[in-house]
């Protein structure tokens, strides 16, 4: 057991810190489009510095970093206060999925533009009626005489859709096959009028996500990933990669916020109230347990190929702790935390989504009960 | 022992809820909230019905009813999430009536009771009141010191600077005394007024919780996942049951506080602290649970749940959050226990 | 709305308080059997004073008290520190069930000995395998040529069985009928060697409950209550009466304990710690809400024939609050609360049963979701 | 970064758990608990295997391994709910080794490390230590003042009066200095020893939580209600998931504390407070949840769950309950944050 970074890891971290301290995206501009362009430029910078596909194999243009180094990357990025690269879904989900399921031609064609942020990717899994239930996917892809597919349907929670070239789309190709079986995984070109993007405004007032309205969009045969009818398995690969590294960044963001809150409580004297200190103590405890548990999961994954029981817990821990923290901030920070346009009020509202996005806490608990504890499937 | 409304009270409740259900639809609330405006037409109508003055004595132009009737209306307004500055007017009237001089009462109460004048209530420190609800457009602002004193600031003497809180169904402001402006102190003890105000704020939170629960129940009966209504999942049903638990508990406490104000003021301090503690905590948890049980939809702007969540956040800390009031309950209980054992 | 007692109620309370202050069971003896005899004597005293069947109609020998007065009775009894009468199950469950479902002969025969504690009653509903699931009752009652029944099976959680003359027994008489339909409600004579009582020791080390082993016990035809095959409905009447009045006593016991704990926290100075005060405040709040909600339910029952939504919440509230209180006492009271033989340690252990006995909290939440909120039956 | 046991540590863990699974069955634990006795045979066997001295330096007769190995054994003992006074001996040794004089170390450590002498650790105030675990039969008792000082009281100088706590799987006593008896002060700083002791107690609690979880999972897979295994109800599955959450969280914190003691003592104060806070709270909630999920059966004497519940209750407050340690975490974090911003 060694809970420090070894020499290689420490060197990686130091090199990265150095780089991040002298390289950055510059000041954040006003306006959503401008901010996206700024994050795209930032990814180009990262790419030029060799920091874009940290965990990608060298053969695909990545840095070939270990999982720990990848975790360090997202931790340090969060600590630096710099934003995530624009094409985060391509880097974390699309690329790794292609590496498993793509043909040599597909890898050649798609991987490099992901790294360079030349082509942005988005994810088209969720549907309004389907929620967490993949079997209920209704978007239809009908094969044409020329082997291409015509797709019609609606997708939701598609972040970055308005900037994306490619959408990882799961659609139904076999309408008779039961549940998961008739699904196929496509790469859909977003540059066609048959795909309409409508921003989906959230509780925060921002439109971080979009709805996609697809009507007879065309996808050529060569854009099927992993074979027709195999969409469920391919999608699972994507889902397994979801947040794998990102979790470390989220955890550090939480820690940074908590430290800031602690600072406010200390400088305002509120920390002298044992009730305030008690809640801060609980938050620090949860935050630290989250970090440790994430690393335990990482070690298990590296050693045994999959995380141990603790691996299923980190997203649940993070989301609950973040909600607890942002709610508590409303008490400690005071009126500012309930005033529009402040960081604290944004975080308070945004945190509500944490226990929903990327699998609701209820679904995560089902998964823990069934897959980790081996209980019979919930009824 | 009769823990139920009288027939008159039931009538008031039904009428108020019916009226707001037709006048303060989500469409209308959303329209005003997005425009950063109050629903002037509705406020005028409610004024005409005498709502702001329901608990003001008849001699001052009010309806002379009690706090139970008052909380019935405030709960209904919370339930409808109505974008009207009525609460501010009614709370200001409470302070003028219970802590003002005869002159102040004569000057302000008839106008507040009829809704022709608007009032606001807030807290201030170092001469500045942050996030004072309903202050924009108010004719008079009552500002509470941390030590229990209260000041009356006419709008003409005040600097009222609108601030967008996360709850746009009310208009908030930063209030201070304008240069050269004057402040009148409310000379009598303000604690009776403040306790009533706490109960009134709690009632609005109970309404918010109730609405969150009702919307959630309706949604989970309809919404299907994995082929069945999600309301049939225990994880969903039990969370909804907890919402009921929190809502009804807060309602019991709030009704107790209102009844105590009307019939047994010795119990008002405890009743008010109980009401505000329970309704503040309940308002936060029920509205958060409502969003959770709606899933992704609940997190969207269109779902309307967020108005409830945001209002609950502001009301939960207004006049003291749960921890403040739990401390008061504890102190009052310890006092009683220690007195009994002596 | 009037949350004070009216003149009649106040007079009832004062009269009762007077009586309880001059009448009592005397000092509690050592030994389980002796304690039971002492509670039986106490019930005789209550009966002689006209306080045994407070809520029973006058025609059945009761006092004909209103529901509020009945609540006052249990509140005052708890406040006095005197124990419950020995035949509490006969008074609260058996008698009222007979009043609804019994024949005139049955009422004549059984009601009076319940009041006088001459014949003690116990309840034989639960079975080891059945738990909260009535449909799973396995105890069999087979009709004989003479119309009597021979009963074989096992019951559990039967309190007072060793002192009881009659057992309210639910057994299966129709083995083909589905689920609840084949059940019959009997009065079984406990004075027969075919019924064996075995004490069931609990976490506290005490045996508050028993198991019943029944092998070919005989029940004459006239001891069927409510007709053969109607057992489920009759049992529901019993269950509906369960704790109706008792709840008020439990609530007062909670308040008495909380006041004692508050006293300890005040005199030891611990209440100066805002964390301690905070938890005490929460407990006082819950305790008071419980009382108020119980009265709201009572008012609704009196006015509309059934409690409102709040009626299903009181047992849940009480059990959770009692657990929270007794756990917190371990921190405030200190070592004494973890030492065997003290009141606090007994309460800490005993409280674990509160969320299980009389319907687990999980079952209660199901009931609230289904019957109060109208959600579809849990799957 | 490698958050896993070494092969040696895994071997120790497997061996320890296997051994205790066969030697400390419920039948055996129950037998000793009901008789108010300790399992002498097992204690002797474990002493022979060097368990009490696993973290004691080789020069003092120990095995010279680290705190990680130490917590592996203590977790296994908690999991088995073993009725042996081993923890008392091992914790006393920690204090003698880390805060005792060379003379004290030479006098006591070899005996404690081999299990031939027995030790106990407790806290005292005004000259009396209440509910000191493992004190009955101890040769030496280490008693902590509230101000951080520690005294060493040989049994010959002590009055050790057995007290039945609710946890009969350990023997507790009221300890004071006998008339004419002597007390030696441990002269060095005791904080390093105390931090290690906290981690050790936390490890036992993690074991208790793990056992409660394992028993519950096995039960709810088998037990049927309404025709299906109750583990298929979400209310049951989610509560079991929460037990895992609490157990694994406490385990992460405890391993961190143990590792810090071995490799980075700057982080030991935080690690120890985290371990004890998480494991104390987790021990209480998981054992309570285990009883709940077993239903009526879980509340019976025969179900054996109550031994875990009772042990968790005692261990949760020993060396400070969750609130005490959360306060320490908070103070340490605030210190770090304030230092960083200066």
Short mmCIF file of C-alpha atoms in Angstrom, two decimals, chain D residues 38-216:
data_model
loop_
_atom_site.label_atom_id
_atom_site.label_comp_id
_atom_site.label_asym_id
_atom_site.label_seq_id
_atom_site.Cartn_x
_atom_site.Cartn_y
_atom_site.Cartn_z
CA UNK D 38 -13.46 -14.19 27.51
CA UNK D 39 -12.31 -16.87 25.13
CA UNK D 40 -9.11 -17.82 26.89
CA UNK D 41 -8.18 -20.58 24.49
CA UNK D 42 -8.42 -18.30 21.52
CA UNK D 43 -6.52 -15.52 23.24
CA UNK D 44 -3.72 -17.92 24.01
CA UNK D 45 -3.65 -19.14 20.44
CA UNK D 46 -3.55 -15.62 19.04
CA UNK D 47 -0.81 -14.69 21.48
CA UNK D 48 1.18 -17.64 20.21
CA UNK D 49 0.75 -16.33 16.70
CA UNK D 50 2.11 -12.97 17.78
CA UNK D 51 -1.06 -10.98 17.05
CA UNK D 52 -0.85 -8.66 20.07
CA UNK D 53 2.66 -7.64 19.08
CA UNK D 54 2.22 -7.38 15.35
CA UNK D 55 3.11 -3.67 15.32
CA UNK D 56 5.54 -3.81 18.24
CA UNK D 57 9.20 -3.38 17.24
CA UNK D 58 11.22 -6.56 16.99
CA UNK D 59 13.67 -5.28 19.60
CA UNK D 60 10.78 -5.32 22.08
CA UNK D 61 9.69 -8.80 21.13
CA UNK D 62 7.13 -7.82 18.52
CA UNK D 63 6.84 -8.61 14.86
CA UNK D 64 7.88 -5.16 13.78
CA UNK D 65 5.18 -4.82 11.16
CA UNK D 66 3.16 -1.67 10.57
CA UNK D 67 -0.19 -0.17 11.33
CA UNK D 68 -1.62 -1.53 8.07
CA UNK D 69 -0.99 -5.06 9.33
CA UNK D 70 -2.32 -4.00 12.72
CA UNK D 71 -5.64 -2.81 11.30
CA UNK D 72 -5.94 -5.94 9.17
CA UNK D 73 -5.97 -7.99 12.38
CA UNK D 74 -8.24 -5.63 14.28
CA UNK D 75 -10.72 -5.53 11.43
CA UNK D 76 -10.75 -9.32 11.36
CA UNK D 77 -11.33 -9.42 15.13
CA UNK D 78 -14.22 -6.98 14.75
CA UNK D 79 -15.67 -8.99 11.91
CA UNK D 80 -15.58 -12.11 14.08
CA UNK D 81 -16.80 -10.17 17.10
CA UNK D 82 -14.19 -12.26 18.89
CA UNK D 83 -14.50 -12.42 22.66
CA UNK D 84 -10.80 -11.90 23.35
CA UNK D 85 -9.03 -9.05 25.17
CA UNK D 86 -6.50 -8.72 22.38
CA UNK D 87 -7.32 -5.15 21.45
CA UNK D 88 -6.70 -3.94 24.99
CA UNK D 89 -3.30 -5.56 25.03
CA UNK D 90 -2.34 -4.20 21.63
CA UNK D 91 -3.53 -0.66 22.40
CA UNK D 92 -1.72 -0.61 25.73
CA UNK D 93 1.42 -1.71 23.89
CA UNK D 94 1.05 1.21 21.47
CA UNK D 95 1.20 3.65 24.36
CA UNK D 96 4.13 1.98 26.09
CA UNK D 97 6.05 1.83 22.83
CA UNK D 98 5.30 5.33 21.56
CA UNK D 99 5.15 7.25 24.84
CA UNK D 100 6.86 5.13 27.46
CA UNK D 101 10.38 5.39 28.82
CA UNK D 102 12.99 2.81 27.82
CA UNK D 103 12.48 1.25 31.24
CA UNK D 104 8.75 0.97 30.77
CA UNK D 105 9.22 -0.44 27.30
CA UNK D 106 11.63 -3.08 28.57
CA UNK D 107 9.35 -3.95 31.45
CA UNK D 108 6.09 -4.32 29.58
CA UNK D 109 6.48 -4.64 25.84
CA UNK D 110 7.84 -8.18 25.52
CA UNK D 111 5.02 -9.55 27.66
CA UNK D 112 2.34 -7.55 25.90
CA UNK D 113 3.71 -8.43 22.46
CA UNK D 114 3.56 -12.13 23.20
CA UNK D 115 0.18 -11.89 24.87
CA UNK D 116 1.57 -13.27 28.10
CA UNK D 117 0.72 -10.00 29.76
CA UNK D 118 -2.61 -8.35 29.19
CA UNK D 119 -3.20 -4.68 28.81
CA UNK D 120 -6.12 -2.33 28.63
CA UNK D 121 -6.66 1.22 27.51
CA UNK D 122 -9.26 3.58 28.86
CA UNK D 123 -9.99 7.17 29.67
CA UNK D 124 -10.45 8.59 33.10
CA UNK D 125 -11.49 11.74 34.86
CA UNK D 126 -11.27 12.63 38.53
CA UNK D 127 -9.32 9.47 39.13
CA UNK D 128 -11.93 7.08 37.80
CA UNK D 129 -12.07 5.30 34.46
CA UNK D 130 -15.58 4.19 33.54
CA UNK D 131 -16.25 1.29 31.16
CA UNK D 132 -12.61 0.52 30.47
CA UNK D 133 -12.65 -2.31 27.91
CA UNK D 134 -10.56 -5.43 28.50
CA UNK D 135 -9.60 -4.18 31.95
CA UNK D 136 -10.84 -7.29 33.77
CA UNK D 137 -7.81 -9.54 34.03
CA UNK D 138 -5.42 -6.96 32.63
CA UNK D 139 -1.93 -6.76 34.06
CA UNK D 140 -1.57 -3.13 33.17
CA UNK D 141 -4.03 -0.37 32.38
CA UNK D 142 -3.20 2.79 30.44
CA UNK D 143 -5.52 5.62 31.39
CA UNK D 144 -5.85 8.82 29.38
CA UNK D 145 -6.56 12.18 30.90
CA UNK D 146 -8.79 14.62 29.08
CA UNK D 147 -5.74 16.86 28.58
CA UNK D 148 -3.64 14.32 26.70
CA UNK D 149 -1.61 12.91 29.54
CA UNK D 150 -1.53 9.18 30.09
CA UNK D 151 -0.92 7.10 33.18
CA UNK D 152 0.25 3.57 33.49
CA UNK D 153 -1.38 1.63 36.29
CA UNK D 154 -0.20 -1.91 37.03
CA UNK D 155 -3.06 -4.17 38.06
CA UNK D 156 -1.52 -4.59 41.48
CA UNK D 157 -1.97 -0.88 42.10
CA UNK D 158 -5.43 -0.67 40.63
CA UNK D 159 -8.95 -1.24 41.73
CA UNK D 160 -10.61 -2.99 38.79
CA UNK D 161 -14.29 -3.50 39.31
CA UNK D 162 -16.10 -5.45 36.58
CA UNK D 163 -19.08 -3.68 35.04
CA UNK D 164 -21.49 -5.28 32.59
CA UNK D 165 -21.75 -3.03 29.59
CA UNK D 166 -24.35 -3.76 26.94
CA UNK D 167 -21.55 -5.43 24.96
CA UNK D 168 -20.77 -8.74 26.69
CA UNK D 169 -18.27 -9.77 24.00
CA UNK D 170 -15.77 -7.66 25.91
CA UNK D 171 -15.28 -7.37 29.63
CA UNK D 172 -15.46 -3.86 30.98
CA UNK D 173 -14.47 -2.42 34.32
CA UNK D 174 -14.47 0.65 36.45
CA UNK D 175 -10.82 1.39 37.12
CA UNK D 176 -9.25 3.57 39.76
CA UNK D 177 -6.02 3.55 41.66
CA UNK D 178 -6.27 1.31 44.69
CA UNK D 179 -5.56 2.74 48.09
CA UNK D 180 -1.81 3.00 48.43
CA UNK D 181 -1.40 2.11 44.77
CA UNK D 182 0.94 3.91 42.42
CA UNK D 183 0.67 5.50 39.03
CA UNK D 184 3.42 6.04 36.50
CA UNK D 185 3.04 8.85 34.02
CA UNK D 186 3.99 8.18 30.44
CA UNK D 187 6.52 10.91 29.94
CA UNK D 188 6.59 11.32 26.19
CA UNK D 189 3.93 12.87 24.04
CA UNK D 190 1.05 10.42 23.80
CA UNK D 191 -0.57 11.86 20.71
CA UNK D 192 1.14 9.51 18.25
CA UNK D 193 0.02 6.51 20.28
CA UNK D 194 -3.48 7.85 20.67
CA UNK D 195 -3.86 8.51 16.96
CA UNK D 196 -2.78 4.93 16.24
CA UNK D 197 -5.20 3.65 18.84
CA UNK D 198 -8.03 5.57 17.21
CA UNK D 199 -7.21 3.98 13.88
CA UNK D 200 -7.15 0.56 15.52
CA UNK D 201 -10.55 1.02 17.12
CA UNK D 202 -11.89 2.27 13.80
CA UNK D 203 -10.63 -0.88 12.12
CA UNK D 204 -12.60 -3.04 14.53
CA UNK D 205 -15.70 -1.04 13.69
CA UNK D 206 -15.13 -1.52 9.98
CA UNK D 207 -15.01 -5.27 10.64
CA UNK D 208 -18.26 -5.09 12.58
CA UNK D 209 -19.90 -3.16 9.73
CA UNK D 210 -18.63 -5.64 7.17
CA UNK D 211 -20.02 -8.57 9.11
CA UNK D 212 -23.38 -6.84 9.56
CA UNK D 213 -23.48 -6.25 5.81
CA UNK D 214 -22.50 -9.79 4.91
CA UNK D 215 -25.09 -11.32 7.23
CA UNK D 216 -27.73 -9.00 5.86
#
